[in-house]
Amino acid sequence: MLRTDDLTAILKDKHADIDQYFERYEGELLEADMGKYLCALLEKHGLQKKDLIFASGRERSYCYQLLNGTRRNPSRDMLLAIALGLHFTCDETQTMLRIAGLSPLYPRIRRDAVILQQLAAGKSLYECNDRLAACGEVMIG
Protein backbone atom coordinates (compact mmCIF):
# COMPACT_ATOMS: atom_id res chain seq x y z
CA MET A 1 0.00 0.00 0.00
CA LEU A 2 1.26 3.48 -0.81
CA ARG A 3 2.60 5.22 2.25
CA THR A 4 3.52 8.83 2.79
CA ASP A 5 6.13 7.73 5.35
CA ASP A 6 7.95 5.70 2.66
CA LEU A 7 8.08 8.68 0.31
CA THR A 8 9.25 10.97 3.11
CA ALA A 9 12.04 8.55 4.07
CA ILE A 10 13.21 8.33 0.46
CA LEU A 11 13.20 12.08 0.01
CA LYS A 12 15.15 12.64 3.25
CA ASP A 13 17.94 10.40 1.99
CA LYS A 14 20.38 12.70 0.16
CA HIS A 15 21.39 9.91 -2.23
CA ALA A 16 17.86 8.66 -2.95
CA ASP A 17 15.59 9.82 -5.63
CA ILE A 18 11.86 9.85 -6.13
CA ASP A 19 12.18 7.31 -8.96
CA GLN A 20 12.87 4.67 -6.29
CA TYR A 21 9.46 5.38 -4.78
CA PHE A 22 7.72 5.20 -8.14
CA GLU A 23 9.51 1.96 -9.03
CA ARG A 24 8.50 0.40 -5.74
CA TYR A 25 4.84 1.38 -6.02
CA GLU A 26 4.45 1.55 -9.80
CA GLY A 27 1.73 -1.10 -9.94
CA GLU A 28 -0.30 0.52 -7.22
CA LEU A 29 0.01 3.95 -8.77
CA LEU A 30 -1.17 2.72 -12.14
CA GLU A 31 -3.87 0.35 -10.92
CA ALA A 32 -5.37 2.47 -8.18
CA ASP A 33 -9.07 1.73 -8.29
CA MET A 34 -11.58 3.04 -5.78
CA GLY A 35 -13.82 -0.03 -5.94
CA LYS A 36 -10.95 -2.45 -5.36
CA TYR A 37 -9.55 -0.34 -2.56
CA LEU A 38 -12.91 -0.07 -0.78
CA CYS A 39 -13.50 -3.83 -1.13
CA ALA A 40 -10.03 -4.49 0.31
CA LEU A 41 -10.76 -2.18 3.27
CA LEU A 42 -14.10 -3.84 3.90
CA GLU A 43 -12.40 -7.23 3.98
CA LYS A 44 -9.57 -5.94 6.20
CA HIS A 45 -12.06 -4.55 8.72
CA GLY A 46 -14.35 -7.60 8.56
CA LEU A 47 -17.20 -5.58 7.09
CA GLN A 48 -19.74 -6.26 4.39
CA LYS A 49 -21.05 -4.17 1.52
CA LYS A 50 -24.24 -3.47 3.47
CA ASP A 51 -22.10 -1.80 6.14
CA LEU A 52 -20.77 0.63 3.53
CA ILE A 53 -24.31 1.35 2.32
CA PHE A 54 -25.47 2.08 5.86
CA ALA A 55 -22.39 4.18 6.72
CA SER A 56 -22.62 6.32 3.59
CA GLY A 57 -26.33 7.04 3.87
CA ARG A 58 -26.56 6.76 0.07
CA GLU A 59 -28.75 4.57 -2.08
CA ARG A 60 -27.70 0.96 -2.52
CA SER A 61 -27.27 1.37 -6.27
CA TYR A 62 -24.87 4.31 -5.77
CA CYS A 63 -22.74 2.30 -3.35
CA TYR A 64 -22.61 -0.71 -5.66
CA GLN A 65 -21.52 1.56 -8.51
CA LEU A 66 -18.76 2.86 -6.26
CA LEU A 67 -17.66 -0.66 -5.27
CA ASN A 68 -17.77 -1.91 -8.86
CA GLY A 69 -15.74 1.03 -10.13
CA THR A 70 -18.48 2.37 -12.40
CA ARG A 71 -18.98 5.47 -10.24
CA ARG A 72 -15.76 7.38 -10.81
CA ASN A 73 -16.35 10.70 -9.10
CA PRO A 74 -17.53 10.41 -5.51
CA SER A 75 -17.36 13.66 -3.58
CA ARG A 76 -14.78 14.27 -0.90
CA ASP A 77 -17.50 14.49 1.75
CA MET A 78 -19.00 11.22 0.55
CA LEU A 79 -15.67 9.45 1.04
CA LEU A 80 -15.15 11.11 4.41
CA ALA A 81 -18.62 9.96 5.51
CA ILE A 82 -17.71 6.40 4.52
CA ALA A 83 -14.36 6.61 6.31
CA LEU A 84 -15.92 7.88 9.53
CA GLY A 85 -18.88 5.53 9.31
CA LEU A 86 -16.65 2.49 8.90
CA HIS A 87 -13.91 3.71 11.28
CA PHE A 88 -11.12 3.75 8.70
CA THR A 89 -7.71 4.96 9.86
CA CYS A 90 -6.26 8.31 8.85
CA ASP A 91 -3.84 6.57 6.44
CA GLU A 92 -6.66 4.55 4.85
CA THR A 93 -8.73 7.70 4.45
CA GLN A 94 -5.87 9.69 2.93
CA THR A 95 -5.17 6.86 0.46
CA MET A 96 -8.84 6.67 -0.46
CA LEU A 97 -8.93 10.41 -1.16
CA ARG A 98 -5.76 10.18 -3.25
CA ILE A 99 -7.14 7.31 -5.33
CA ALA A 100 -10.25 9.38 -5.99
CA GLY A 101 -8.08 12.27 -7.17
CA LEU A 102 -9.28 14.48 -4.31
CA SER A 103 -7.28 16.63 -1.95
CA PRO A 104 -6.11 14.86 1.18
CA LEU A 105 -6.98 16.07 4.64
CA TYR A 106 -4.58 18.86 5.52
CA PRO A 107 -4.04 19.62 9.23
CA ARG A 108 -3.53 23.36 8.64
CA ILE A 109 -7.10 23.66 7.41
CA ARG A 110 -9.33 23.91 10.47
CA ARG A 111 -12.13 21.68 9.15
CA ASP A 112 -9.66 19.05 7.98
CA ALA A 113 -7.85 19.13 11.34
CA VAL A 114 -11.12 18.41 13.15
CA ILE A 115 -11.89 15.53 10.78
CA LEU A 116 -8.39 14.08 11.19
CA GLN A 117 -8.72 14.26 14.97
CA GLN A 118 -12.11 12.55 14.85
CA LEU A 119 -10.79 9.82 12.54
CA ALA A 120 -7.82 9.21 14.84
CA ALA A 121 -10.15 8.97 17.84
CA GLY A 122 -12.40 6.44 16.06
CA LYS A 123 -15.43 8.72 16.21
CA SER A 124 -18.56 8.21 14.13
CA LEU A 125 -19.84 10.49 11.39
CA TYR A 126 -22.45 11.90 13.78
CA GLU A 127 -19.86 12.63 16.46
CA CYS A 128 -17.60 14.26 13.88
CA ASN A 129 -20.45 16.43 12.59
CA ASP A 130 -21.27 17.48 16.15
CA ARG A 131 -17.65 18.50 16.67
CA LEU A 132 -17.51 20.32 13.33
CA ALA A 133 -20.67 22.26 14.23
CA ALA A 134 -19.25 23.11 17.66
CA CYS A 135 -16.15 24.49 15.95
CA GLY A 136 -18.23 26.55 13.52
CA GLU A 137 -17.19 24.42 10.53
CA VAL A 138 -19.30 22.96 7.72
CA MET A 139 -20.57 19.51 8.58
CA ILE A 140 -19.98 16.51 6.34
CA GLY A 141 -23.11 16.30 4.19
PDB file of C-alpha atoms in Angstrom:
ATOM      1  CA  MET A   1       0.000   0.000   0.000  1.00  0.00           C
ATOM      2  CA  LEU A   2       1.263   3.483  -0.813  1.00  0.00           C
ATOM      3  CA  ARG A   3       2.604   5.215   2.251  1.00  0.00           C
ATOM      4  CA  THR A   4       3.520   8.830   2.792  1.00  0.00           C
ATOM      5  CA  ASP A   5       6.127   7.734   5.346  1.00  0.00           C
ATOM      6  CA  ASP A   6       7.951   5.703   2.663  1.00  0.00           C
ATOM      7  CA  LEU A   7       8.077   8.676   0.306  1.00  0.00           C
ATOM      8  CA  THR A   8       9.250  10.970   3.106  1.00  0.00           C
ATOM      9  CA  ALA A   9      12.039   8.554   4.066  1.00  0.00           C
ATOM     10  CA  ILE A  10      13.212   8.325   0.457  1.00  0.00           C
ATOM     11  CA  LEU A  11      13.198  12.083   0.010  1.00  0.00           C
ATOM     12  CA  LYS A  12      15.150  12.639   3.251  1.00  0.00           C
ATOM     13  CA  ASP A  13      17.945  10.396   1.988  1.00  0.00           C
ATOM     14  CA  LYS A  14      20.384  12.697   0.158  1.00  0.00           C
ATOM     15  CA  HIS A  15      21.389   9.908  -2.234  1.00  0.00           C
ATOM     16  CA  ALA A  16      17.864   8.659  -2.946  1.00  0.00           C
ATOM     17  CA  ASP A  17      15.592   9.816  -5.632  1.00  0.00           C
ATOM     18  CA  ILE A  18      11.859   9.847  -6.135  1.00  0.00           C
ATOM     19  CA  ASP A  19      12.182   7.314  -8.955  1.00  0.00           C
ATOM     20  CA  GLN A  20      12.868   4.666  -6.288  1.00  0.00           C
ATOM     21  CA  TYR A  21       9.460   5.376  -4.778  1.00  0.00           C
ATOM     22  CA  PHE A  22       7.722   5.205  -8.144  1.00  0.00           C
ATOM     23  CA  GLU A  23       9.507   1.959  -9.033  1.00  0.00           C
ATOM     24  CA  ARG A  24       8.505   0.397  -5.735  1.00  0.00           C
ATOM     25  CA  TYR A  25       4.839   1.380  -6.020  1.00  0.00           C
ATOM     26  CA  GLU A  26       4.451   1.551  -9.803  1.00  0.00           C
ATOM     27  CA  GLY A  27       1.734  -1.099  -9.939  1.00  0.00           C
ATOM     28  CA  GLU A  28      -0.299   0.516  -7.220  1.00  0.00           C
ATOM     29  CA  LEU A  29       0.010   3.955  -8.770  1.00  0.00           C
ATOM     30  CA  LEU A  30      -1.172   2.716 -12.144  1.00  0.00           C
ATOM     31  CA  GLU A  31      -3.867   0.354 -10.923  1.00  0.00           C
ATOM     32  CA  ALA A  32      -5.373   2.474  -8.179  1.00  0.00           C
ATOM     33  CA  ASP A  33      -9.072   1.735  -8.290  1.00  0.00           C
ATOM     34  CA  MET A  34     -11.579   3.036  -5.775  1.00  0.00           C
ATOM     35  CA  GLY A  35     -13.817  -0.027  -5.936  1.00  0.00           C
ATOM     36  CA  LYS A  36     -10.953  -2.450  -5.362  1.00  0.00           C
ATOM     37  CA  TYR A  37      -9.555  -0.337  -2.561  1.00  0.00           C
ATOM     38  CA  LEU A  38     -12.914  -0.074  -0.783  1.00  0.00           C
ATOM     39  CA  CYS A  39     -13.499  -3.826  -1.127  1.00  0.00           C
ATOM     40  CA  ALA A  40     -10.025  -4.488   0.312  1.00  0.00           C
ATOM     41  CA  LEU A  41     -10.757  -2.185   3.266  1.00  0.00           C
ATOM     42  CA  LEU A  42     -14.104  -3.844   3.897  1.00  0.00           C
ATOM     43  CA  GLU A  43     -12.397  -7.228   3.975  1.00  0.00           C
ATOM     44  CA  LYS A  44      -9.573  -5.937   6.198  1.00  0.00           C
ATOM     45  CA  HIS A  45     -12.063  -4.552   8.724  1.00  0.00           C
ATOM     46  CA  GLY A  46     -14.350  -7.597   8.560  1.00  0.00           C
ATOM     47  CA  LEU A  47     -17.202  -5.576   7.092  1.00  0.00           C
ATOM     48  CA  GLN A  48     -19.744  -6.264   4.394  1.00  0.00           C
ATOM     49  CA  LYS A  49     -21.049  -4.168   1.522  1.00  0.00           C
ATOM     50  CA  LYS A  50     -24.243  -3.471   3.468  1.00  0.00           C
ATOM     51  CA  ASP A  51     -22.104  -1.796   6.145  1.00  0.00           C
ATOM     52  CA  LEU A  52     -20.771   0.630   3.530  1.00  0.00           C
ATOM     53  CA  ILE A  53     -24.306   1.346   2.321  1.00  0.00           C
ATOM     54  CA  PHE A  54     -25.467   2.084   5.861  1.00  0.00           C
ATOM     55  CA  ALA A  55     -22.392   4.177   6.722  1.00  0.00           C
ATOM     56  CA  SER A  56     -22.616   6.319   3.595  1.00  0.00           C
ATOM     57  CA  GLY A  57     -26.329   7.040   3.867  1.00  0.00           C
ATOM     58  CA  ARG A  58     -26.563   6.757   0.074  1.00  0.00           C
ATOM     59  CA  GLU A  59     -28.752   4.571  -2.082  1.00  0.00           C
ATOM     60  CA  ARG A  60     -27.705   0.964  -2.520  1.00  0.00           C
ATOM     61  CA  SER A  61     -27.266   1.367  -6.266  1.00  0.00           C
ATOM     62  CA  TYR A  62     -24.872   4.312  -5.771  1.00  0.00           C
ATOM     63  CA  CYS A  63     -22.735   2.300  -3.354  1.00  0.00           C
ATOM     64  CA  TYR A  64     -22.608  -0.710  -5.655  1.00  0.00           C
ATOM     65  CA  GLN A  65     -21.520   1.563  -8.506  1.00  0.00           C
ATOM     66  CA  LEU A  66     -18.755   2.862  -6.260  1.00  0.00           C
ATOM     67  CA  LEU A  67     -17.663  -0.657  -5.275  1.00  0.00           C
ATOM     68  CA  ASN A  68     -17.775  -1.908  -8.863  1.00  0.00           C
ATOM     69  CA  GLY A  69     -15.745   1.027 -10.126  1.00  0.00           C
ATOM     70  CA  THR A  70     -18.482   2.365 -12.401  1.00  0.00           C
ATOM     71  CA  ARG A  71     -18.984   5.474 -10.242  1.00  0.00           C
ATOM     72  CA  ARG A  72     -15.757   7.378 -10.809  1.00  0.00           C
ATOM     73  CA  ASN A  73     -16.347  10.701  -9.100  1.00  0.00           C
ATOM     74  CA  PRO A  74     -17.527  10.411  -5.512  1.00  0.00           C
ATOM     75  CA  SER A  75     -17.358  13.659  -3.578  1.00  0.00           C
ATOM     76  CA  ARG A  76     -14.777  14.270  -0.899  1.00  0.00           C
ATOM     77  CA  ASP A  77     -17.501  14.489   1.753  1.00  0.00           C
ATOM     78  CA  MET A  78     -19.005  11.218   0.547  1.00  0.00           C
ATOM     79  CA  LEU A  79     -15.673   9.446   1.036  1.00  0.00           C
ATOM     80  CA  LEU A  80     -15.153  11.114   4.412  1.00  0.00           C
ATOM     81  CA  ALA A  81     -18.615   9.962   5.514  1.00  0.00           C
ATOM     82  CA  ILE A  82     -17.715   6.403   4.522  1.00  0.00           C
ATOM     83  CA  ALA A  83     -14.357   6.615   6.314  1.00  0.00           C
ATOM     84  CA  LEU A  84     -15.923   7.881   9.531  1.00  0.00           C
ATOM     85  CA  GLY A  85     -18.883   5.526   9.309  1.00  0.00           C
ATOM     86  CA  LEU A  86     -16.647   2.488   8.903  1.00  0.00           C
ATOM     87  CA  HIS A  87     -13.913   3.710  11.277  1.00  0.00           C
ATOM     88  CA  PHE A  88     -11.123   3.755   8.699  1.00  0.00           C
ATOM     89  CA  THR A  89      -7.712   4.961   9.857  1.00  0.00           C
ATOM     90  CA  CYS A  90      -6.256   8.311   8.851  1.00  0.00           C
ATOM     91  CA  ASP A  91      -3.842   6.575   6.436  1.00  0.00           C
ATOM     92  CA  GLU A  92      -6.657   4.552   4.851  1.00  0.00           C
ATOM     93  CA  THR A  93      -8.732   7.699   4.446  1.00  0.00           C
ATOM     94  CA  GLN A  94      -5.869   9.691   2.928  1.00  0.00           C
ATOM     95  CA  THR A  95      -5.169   6.861   0.465  1.00  0.00           C
ATOM     96  CA  MET A  96      -8.842   6.668  -0.463  1.00  0.00           C
ATOM     97  CA  LEU A  97      -8.933  10.413  -1.163  1.00  0.00           C
ATOM     98  CA  ARG A  98      -5.759  10.182  -3.254  1.00  0.00           C
ATOM     99  CA  ILE A  99      -7.137   7.307  -5.330  1.00  0.00           C
ATOM    100  CA  ALA A 100     -10.254   9.382  -5.992  1.00  0.00           C
ATOM    101  CA  GLY A 101      -8.078  12.273  -7.166  1.00  0.00           C
ATOM    102  CA  LEU A 102      -9.284  14.482  -4.314  1.00  0.00           C
ATOM    103  CA  SER A 103      -7.280  16.634  -1.954  1.00  0.00           C
ATOM    104  CA  PRO A 104      -6.106  14.860   1.184  1.00  0.00           C
ATOM    105  CA  LEU A 105      -6.976  16.069   4.644  1.00  0.00           C
ATOM    106  CA  TYR A 106      -4.581  18.855   5.520  1.00  0.00           C
ATOM    107  CA  PRO A 107      -4.037  19.625   9.228  1.00  0.00           C
ATOM    108  CA  ARG A 108      -3.527  23.361   8.643  1.00  0.00           C
ATOM    109  CA  ILE A 109      -7.096  23.659   7.408  1.00  0.00           C
ATOM    110  CA  ARG A 110      -9.326  23.914  10.467  1.00  0.00           C
ATOM    111  CA  ARG A 111     -12.127  21.675   9.148  1.00  0.00           C
ATOM    112  CA  ASP A 112      -9.655  19.046   7.977  1.00  0.00           C
ATOM    113  CA  ALA A 113      -7.853  19.126  11.339  1.00  0.00           C
ATOM    114  CA  VAL A 114     -11.119  18.414  13.154  1.00  0.00           C
ATOM    115  CA  ILE A 115     -11.892  15.532  10.780  1.00  0.00           C
ATOM    116  CA  LEU A 116      -8.392  14.081  11.193  1.00  0.00           C
ATOM    117  CA  GLN A 117      -8.718  14.259  14.975  1.00  0.00           C
ATOM    118  CA  GLN A 118     -12.106  12.552  14.847  1.00  0.00           C
ATOM    119  CA  LEU A 119     -10.786   9.815  12.541  1.00  0.00           C
ATOM    120  CA  ALA A 120      -7.817   9.210  14.836  1.00  0.00           C
ATOM    121  CA  ALA A 121     -10.149   8.970  17.840  1.00  0.00           C
ATOM    122  CA  GLY A 122     -12.399   6.443  16.060  1.00  0.00           C
ATOM    123  CA  LYS A 123     -15.426   8.719  16.210  1.00  0.00           C
ATOM    124  CA  SER A 124     -18.557   8.212  14.128  1.00  0.00           C
ATOM    125  CA  LEU A 125     -19.839  10.493  11.393  1.00  0.00           C
ATOM    126  CA  TYR A 126     -22.451  11.897  13.776  1.00  0.00           C
ATOM    127  CA  GLU A 127     -19.855  12.626  16.462  1.00  0.00           C
ATOM    128  CA  CYS A 128     -17.603  14.257  13.879  1.00  0.00           C
ATOM    129  CA  ASN A 129     -20.448  16.428  12.586  1.00  0.00           C
ATOM    130  CA  ASP A 130     -21.272  17.482  16.149  1.00  0.00           C
ATOM    131  CA  ARG A 131     -17.646  18.496  16.675  1.00  0.00           C
ATOM    132  CA  LEU A 132     -17.509  20.315  13.333  1.00  0.00           C
ATOM    133  CA  ALA A 133     -20.668  22.256  14.228  1.00  0.00           C
ATOM    134  CA  ALA A 134     -19.250  23.107  17.659  1.00  0.00           C
ATOM    135  CA  CYS A 135     -16.149  24.489  15.947  1.00  0.00           C
ATOM    136  CA  GLY A 136     -18.226  26.548  13.519  1.00  0.00           C
ATOM    137  CA  GLU A 137     -17.188  24.416  10.534  1.00  0.00           C
ATOM    138  CA  VAL A 138     -19.302  22.963   7.723  1.00  0.00           C
ATOM    139  CA  MET A 139     -20.566  19.507   8.578  1.00  0.00           C
ATOM    140  CA  ILE A 140     -19.982  16.508   6.336  1.00  0.00           C
ATOM    141  CA  GLY A 141     -23.106  16.302   4.194  1.00  0.00           C
TER     142      GLY A 141
END
